[in-house]
Structure formats: structure tokens, C-alpha cells
Short mmCIF file of C-alpha atoms and ligand atoms in Angstrom, two decimals:
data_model
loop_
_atom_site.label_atom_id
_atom_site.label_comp_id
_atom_site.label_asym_id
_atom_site.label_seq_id
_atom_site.Cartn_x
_atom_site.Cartn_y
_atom_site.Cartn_z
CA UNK A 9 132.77 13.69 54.01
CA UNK A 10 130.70 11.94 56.16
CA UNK A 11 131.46 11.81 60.34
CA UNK A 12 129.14 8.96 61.12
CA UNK A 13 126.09 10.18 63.46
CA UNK A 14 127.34 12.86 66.27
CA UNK A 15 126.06 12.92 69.67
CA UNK A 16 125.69 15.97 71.11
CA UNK A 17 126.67 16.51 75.40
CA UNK A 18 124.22 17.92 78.02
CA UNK A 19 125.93 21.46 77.79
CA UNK A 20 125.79 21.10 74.35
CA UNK A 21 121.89 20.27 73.89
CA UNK A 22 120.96 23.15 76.33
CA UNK A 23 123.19 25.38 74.07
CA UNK A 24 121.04 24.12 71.35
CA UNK A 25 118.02 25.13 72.67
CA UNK A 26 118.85 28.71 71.92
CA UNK A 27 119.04 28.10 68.25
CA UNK A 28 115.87 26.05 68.49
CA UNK A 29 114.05 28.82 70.42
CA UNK A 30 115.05 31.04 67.80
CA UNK A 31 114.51 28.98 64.92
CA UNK A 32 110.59 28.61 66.56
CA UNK A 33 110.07 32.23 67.46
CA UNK A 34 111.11 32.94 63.70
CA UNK A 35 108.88 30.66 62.74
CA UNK A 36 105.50 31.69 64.48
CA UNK A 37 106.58 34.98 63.59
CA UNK A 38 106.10 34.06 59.80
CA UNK A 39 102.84 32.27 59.79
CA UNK A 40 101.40 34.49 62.03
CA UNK A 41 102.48 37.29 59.44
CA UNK A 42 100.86 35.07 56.94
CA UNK A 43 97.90 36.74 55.49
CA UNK A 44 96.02 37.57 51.93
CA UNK A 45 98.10 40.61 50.70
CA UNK A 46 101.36 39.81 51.79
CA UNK A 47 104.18 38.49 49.98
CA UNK A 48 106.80 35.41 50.69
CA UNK A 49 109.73 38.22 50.16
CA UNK A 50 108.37 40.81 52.83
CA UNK A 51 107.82 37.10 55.13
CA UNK A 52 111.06 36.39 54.32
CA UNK A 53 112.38 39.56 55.62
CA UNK A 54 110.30 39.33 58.77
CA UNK A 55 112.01 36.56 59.48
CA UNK A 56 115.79 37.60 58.81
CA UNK A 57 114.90 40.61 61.34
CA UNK A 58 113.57 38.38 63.88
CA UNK A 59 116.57 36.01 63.91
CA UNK A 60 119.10 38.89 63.47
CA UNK A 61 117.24 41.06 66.59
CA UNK A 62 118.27 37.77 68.67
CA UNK A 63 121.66 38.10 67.34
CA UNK A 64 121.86 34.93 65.51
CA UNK A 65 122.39 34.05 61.92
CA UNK A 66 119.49 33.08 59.47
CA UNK A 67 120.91 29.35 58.44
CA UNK A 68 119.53 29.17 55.47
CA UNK A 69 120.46 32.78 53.47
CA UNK A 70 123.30 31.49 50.97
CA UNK A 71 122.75 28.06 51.99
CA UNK A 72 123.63 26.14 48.72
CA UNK A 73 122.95 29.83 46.94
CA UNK A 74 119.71 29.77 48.66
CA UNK A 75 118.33 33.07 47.92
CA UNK A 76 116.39 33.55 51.35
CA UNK A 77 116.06 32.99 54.81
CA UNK A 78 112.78 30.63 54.96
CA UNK A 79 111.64 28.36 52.18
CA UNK A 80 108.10 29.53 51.63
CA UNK A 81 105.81 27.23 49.57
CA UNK A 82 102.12 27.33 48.49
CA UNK A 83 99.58 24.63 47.52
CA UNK A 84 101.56 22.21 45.07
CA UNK A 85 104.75 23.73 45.65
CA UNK A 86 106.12 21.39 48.71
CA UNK A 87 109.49 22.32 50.10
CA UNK A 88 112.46 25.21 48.90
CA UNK A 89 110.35 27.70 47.21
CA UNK A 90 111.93 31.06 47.21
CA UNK A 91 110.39 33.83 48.77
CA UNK A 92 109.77 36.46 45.87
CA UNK A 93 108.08 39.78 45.88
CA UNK A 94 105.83 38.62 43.24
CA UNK A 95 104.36 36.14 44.91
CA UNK A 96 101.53 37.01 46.87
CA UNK A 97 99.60 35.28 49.43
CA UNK A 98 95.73 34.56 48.51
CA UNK A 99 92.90 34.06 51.08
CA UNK A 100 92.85 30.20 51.37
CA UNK A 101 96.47 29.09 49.98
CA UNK A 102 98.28 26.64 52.15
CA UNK A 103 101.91 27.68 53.24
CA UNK A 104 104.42 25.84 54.54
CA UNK A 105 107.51 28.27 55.94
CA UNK A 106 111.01 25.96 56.80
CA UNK A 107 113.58 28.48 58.72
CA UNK A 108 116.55 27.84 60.51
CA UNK A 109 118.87 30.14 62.65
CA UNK A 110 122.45 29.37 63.73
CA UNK A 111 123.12 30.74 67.12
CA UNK A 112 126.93 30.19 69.17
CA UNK A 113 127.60 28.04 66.60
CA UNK A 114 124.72 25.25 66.94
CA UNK A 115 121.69 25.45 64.21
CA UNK A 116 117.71 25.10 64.91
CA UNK A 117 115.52 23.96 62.54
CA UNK A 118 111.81 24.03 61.68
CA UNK A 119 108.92 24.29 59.49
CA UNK A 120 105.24 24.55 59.49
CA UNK A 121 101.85 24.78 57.28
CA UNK A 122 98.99 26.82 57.75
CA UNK A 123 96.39 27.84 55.69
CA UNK A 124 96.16 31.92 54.93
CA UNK A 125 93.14 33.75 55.72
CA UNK A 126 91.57 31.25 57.74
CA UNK A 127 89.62 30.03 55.15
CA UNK A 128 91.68 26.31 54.26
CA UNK A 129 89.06 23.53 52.59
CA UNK A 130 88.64 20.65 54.56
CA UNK A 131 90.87 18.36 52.94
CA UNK A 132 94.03 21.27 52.98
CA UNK A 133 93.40 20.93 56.53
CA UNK A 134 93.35 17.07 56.96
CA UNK A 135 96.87 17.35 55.21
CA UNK A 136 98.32 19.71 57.96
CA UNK A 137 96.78 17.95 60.71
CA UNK A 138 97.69 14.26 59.65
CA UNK A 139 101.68 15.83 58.65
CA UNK A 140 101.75 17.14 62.23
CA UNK A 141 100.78 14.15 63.57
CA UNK A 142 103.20 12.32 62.02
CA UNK A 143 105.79 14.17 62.98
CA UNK A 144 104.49 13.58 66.85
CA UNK A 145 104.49 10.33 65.98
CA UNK A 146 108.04 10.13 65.14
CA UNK A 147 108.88 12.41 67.44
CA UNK A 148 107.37 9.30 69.82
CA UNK A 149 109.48 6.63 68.35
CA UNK A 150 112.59 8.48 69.30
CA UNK A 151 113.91 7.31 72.23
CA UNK A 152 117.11 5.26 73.00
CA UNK A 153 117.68 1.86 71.97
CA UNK A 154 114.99 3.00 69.24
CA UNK A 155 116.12 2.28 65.51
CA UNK A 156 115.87 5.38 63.32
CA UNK A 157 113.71 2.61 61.14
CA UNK A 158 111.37 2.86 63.83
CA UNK A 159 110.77 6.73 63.83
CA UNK A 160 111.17 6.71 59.98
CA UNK A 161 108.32 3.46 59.50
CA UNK A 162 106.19 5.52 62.42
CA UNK A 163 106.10 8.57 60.37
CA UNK A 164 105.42 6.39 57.38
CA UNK A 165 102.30 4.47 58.83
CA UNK A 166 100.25 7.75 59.62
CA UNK A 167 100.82 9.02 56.27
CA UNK A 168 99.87 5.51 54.90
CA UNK A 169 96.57 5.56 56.95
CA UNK A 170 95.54 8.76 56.22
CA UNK A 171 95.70 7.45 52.44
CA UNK A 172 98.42 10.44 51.93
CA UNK A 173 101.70 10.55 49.60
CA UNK A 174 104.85 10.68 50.99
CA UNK A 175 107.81 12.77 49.88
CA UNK A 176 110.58 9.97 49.43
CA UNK A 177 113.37 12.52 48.12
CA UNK A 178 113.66 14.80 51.02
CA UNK A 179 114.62 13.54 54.39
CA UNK A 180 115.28 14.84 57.38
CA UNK A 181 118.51 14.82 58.91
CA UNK A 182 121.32 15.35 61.85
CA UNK A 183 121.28 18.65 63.03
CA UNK A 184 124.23 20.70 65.00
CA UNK A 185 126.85 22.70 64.13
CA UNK A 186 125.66 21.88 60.53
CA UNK A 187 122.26 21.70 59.19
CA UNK A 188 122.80 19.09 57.65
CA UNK A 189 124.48 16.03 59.57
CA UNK A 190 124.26 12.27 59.62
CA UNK A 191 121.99 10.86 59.17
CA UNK A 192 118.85 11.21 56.59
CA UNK A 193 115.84 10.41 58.44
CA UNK A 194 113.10 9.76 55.70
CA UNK A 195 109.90 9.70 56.03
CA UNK A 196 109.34 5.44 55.43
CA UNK A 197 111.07 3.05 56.90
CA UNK A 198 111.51 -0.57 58.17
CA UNK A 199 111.05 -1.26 62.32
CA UNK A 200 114.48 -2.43 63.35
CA UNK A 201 116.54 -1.35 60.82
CA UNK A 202 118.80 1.82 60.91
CA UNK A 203 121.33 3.29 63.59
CA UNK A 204 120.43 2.54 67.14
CA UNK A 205 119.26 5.89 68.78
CA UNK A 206 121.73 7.40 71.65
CA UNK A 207 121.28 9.29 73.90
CA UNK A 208 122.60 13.15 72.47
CA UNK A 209 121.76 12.37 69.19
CA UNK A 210 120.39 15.91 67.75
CA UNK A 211 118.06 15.42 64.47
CA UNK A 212 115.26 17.35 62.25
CA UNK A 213 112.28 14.88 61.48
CA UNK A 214 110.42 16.77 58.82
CA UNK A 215 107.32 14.75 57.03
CA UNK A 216 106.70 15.98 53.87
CA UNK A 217 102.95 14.57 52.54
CA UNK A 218 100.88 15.12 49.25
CA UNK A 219 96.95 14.69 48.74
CA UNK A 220 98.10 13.24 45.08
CA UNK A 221 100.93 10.51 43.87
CA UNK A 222 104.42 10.89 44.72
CA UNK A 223 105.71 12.06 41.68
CA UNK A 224 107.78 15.34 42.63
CA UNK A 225 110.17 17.81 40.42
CA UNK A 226 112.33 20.51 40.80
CA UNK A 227 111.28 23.73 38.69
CA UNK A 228 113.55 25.10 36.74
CA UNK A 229 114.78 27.48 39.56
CA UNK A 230 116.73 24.57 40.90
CA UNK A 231 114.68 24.85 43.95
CA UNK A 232 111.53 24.79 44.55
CA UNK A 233 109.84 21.21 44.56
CA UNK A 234 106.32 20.41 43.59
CA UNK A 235 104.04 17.73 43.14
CA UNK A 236 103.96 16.65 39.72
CA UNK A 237 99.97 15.60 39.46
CA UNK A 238 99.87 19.60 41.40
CA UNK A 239 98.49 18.41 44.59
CA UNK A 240 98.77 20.14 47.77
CA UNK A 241 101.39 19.27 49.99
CA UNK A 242 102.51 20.17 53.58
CA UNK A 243 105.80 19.85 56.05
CA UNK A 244 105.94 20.25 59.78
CA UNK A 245 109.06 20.09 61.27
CA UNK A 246 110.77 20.20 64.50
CA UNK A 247 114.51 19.51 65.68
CA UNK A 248 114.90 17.35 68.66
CA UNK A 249 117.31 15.49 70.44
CA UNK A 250 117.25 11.86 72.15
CA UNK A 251 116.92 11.98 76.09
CA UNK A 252 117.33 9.59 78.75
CA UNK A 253 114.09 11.07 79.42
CA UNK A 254 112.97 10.37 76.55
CA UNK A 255 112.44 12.85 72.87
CA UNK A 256 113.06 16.55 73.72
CA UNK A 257 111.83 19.44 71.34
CA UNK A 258 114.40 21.90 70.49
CA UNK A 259 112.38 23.73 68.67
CA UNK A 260 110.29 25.54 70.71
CA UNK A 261 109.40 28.74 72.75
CA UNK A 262 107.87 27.25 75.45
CA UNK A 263 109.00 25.42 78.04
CA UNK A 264 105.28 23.68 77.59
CA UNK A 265 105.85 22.13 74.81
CA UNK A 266 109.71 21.17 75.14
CA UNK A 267 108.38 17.40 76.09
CA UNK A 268 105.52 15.84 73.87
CA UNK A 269 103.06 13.82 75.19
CA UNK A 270 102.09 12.15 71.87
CA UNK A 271 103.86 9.22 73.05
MG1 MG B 23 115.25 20.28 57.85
#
């Protein structure tokens, strides 16, 4: 049943910030832990001991049935692949890892591409770069008396520029005590239209982009979502919350990079 949008107190938002740092530490744990040889189960695990050595919960094990504690996906594969022990990275693969950890209660979380082995083409790189920075630039649009149209069309317009596919199917969403709140945030939108932005609103804004079309299916797992045409995708990620002072990152280890300057 749907509770409208939540907004989320002072107290509460710093609260929140453990979760986030948590969800991000888990995170850069992963990718860092992301080279040739290694597989998306032993990543996986990585990041279940992380989160549990903080003494939080990994959000996503059972989620649904999910089968893990990050999503890991390679190349075409673009969001809820299961981490497997037969699936191996390979110099040169991209990799996006989405993890979340619930801590007191309140859930961070976060995703983020790379390329393994340091050896990503060109254009695998151009996708990462151009889905980061239009998450920034949603991240941007977030700010009070905003419309969530206007962080939705922002996110939109840099994938549009960059000539990229967007993942219409996936959203991102409300975040707090659930992953998944009110409401969907996709990744295209109309200025103006939407809930206004409060202040205390908590959300995930999560653009998912494609080097091909934007035809997408779920393999017969029930999970993991590709690209149809088998195009390389990517998804960066971070939960944040609307400030007086404009869009916070919850997300994050560092105190450095709590407040974007993307704006
Ligand atoms: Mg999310």
C-alpha cells in the first residue's frame, strides 16, 4: 500500500547517513575487489562481510528471493544479475555492483560501474562517465520547490545528448526504512511535472544507460536484466536527501563528497 512520499526529520537524515556510509564503504569495497580472476559470488561475499563487520544488515539478501547481497552485472547484463561462482570477471568487462545495507532501521543505497582490469574501450568508458554525470546532474536538480520532473527530465537530457539509451523500466525510488518508498524517480521526465521536492525527502536516483536501443528483458532467472540488441550498459547510483541547503549525498564515506558541486 502506498504512504504517499515520506519526509524524513534532521535526526532522522543524520541517522541515515550511517546506512549510507555503509552502503558506500560496501560498495568501494567491491569494485575495488573487482579484478580478472575473481568471481561476482566471492564479490558478493566481500560485501556481506563488510556490511555485517559494521553491524548492519545487507538490504538486499532475500530481498524479493534475491539470492545475494549486491546485484553484480557485466557488459549487456544492466541491473539484478546474481552473483554466481561461475561467473568470472575478464580483463576489460564492465561491472556495475548495486548494494544496500540497512543499519538502526534506515537503508542506504548505491551502485557503481567500472571497468575490470583497467583496460575498458573507449566507448565502455564514455558510458560510465556520461551515467555518472547524469546522476550529478540530477542530483543538481534536487532541491526544494524542485519538481521530481525536473531531476527525472535532467537525468534524461544528458543521456539524450550523449546519444545514449535510457532504461525506462527501472526507476529509482524513496528510500528509508524501506528500500523501496514513494516515489519512482525514472530516468525521463517532463520539467514541472511530478511531486514538489521538500525538504527531508530521502530518495535513490539511479540512471541506468545503454550504448544500443532500449529494448530490455529479464532472463529467465527472473532477474537479471539485459539489453536486448546486447549492448553495454551502466548504473551509478547514490541515495540522497533534499536540504535547505540544498541535495545532500547519503551515500558516501567522506565528508568531501557529502555536498556536490555539480550544481
Ligand atoms: Mg536503488
Amino acid at each position: 500500500m502506498s504512504r504517499g512520499i515520506q519526509t524524513k526529520t534532521p535526526a532522522e537524515i543524520e541517522q541515515m547517513k550511517d546506512a549510507g556510509r555503509i552502503s558506500a564503504k560496501a560498495l568501494r569495497v567491491t569494485c575495488e575487489a573487482a579484478r580478472p580472476g575473481i568471481t561476482t559470488k566471492e564479490l558478493d561475499e566481500l560485501a556481506e562481510a563488510t556490511i555485517r563487520a559494521e553491524k548492519a544488515i545487507p538490504t538486499f539478501l532475500g530481498y524479493g528471493g534475491f539470492k545475494g547481497s549486491i546485484c553484480a552485472s557485466i557488459n549487456e547484463e544492466i541491473v539484478h544479475g546474481i552473483p554466481s561462482p561461475r561467473m568470472k570477471l575478464y580483463a576489460g568487462d564492465l561491472l556495475t555492483i548495486d548494494v544496500g545495507a540497512t543499519f538502526n532501521d534506515w537503508v542506504g543505497d548505491n551502485a557503481n560501474s567500472v571497468g575490470v582490469g583497467g583496460v575498458l574501450d573507449e566507448e565502455g568508458q564514455r558510458l560510465i562517465d556520461v551515467t555518472r554525470q547524469a546522476l550529478y546532474a540530477g542530483i543538481a536538480h534536487a532541491v526544494p520547490g524542485n519538481h521530481f520532473g525536473d531531476v527525472s527530465a535532467a537525468v534524461g537530457a544528458v543521456a539524450e545528448a550523449a546519444g545514449l539509451g535510457i532504461v525506462r523500466e527501472y526507476t529509482g525510488h524513496g528510500v528509508g526504512h524501506e528500500m523501496h518508498e514513494d516515489p519512482s524517480v525514472p530516468n525521463y521526465g517532463t520539467p514541472g511535472t511530478g511531486a514538489l521536492l521538500k525538504v527531508g525527502m530521502v530518495f535513490a536516483i539511479e540512471p541506468m544507460l545503454m550504448l544500443g536501443g532500449e529494448r530490455v528483458k529479464v532472463r529467465p532467472d527472473g532477474w537479471c536484466v539485459v539489453t536486448v540488441d546486447g549492448s553495454r550498459a551502466a548504473q551509478v547510483e547514490h541515495t540522497i536527501a533534499v536540504t535547505a541547503d540544498g541535495p545532500m549525498i547519503l551515500t558516501c564515506e567522506d565528508e568531501s563528497d557529502r555536498w556536490p558541486d555539480h550544481v
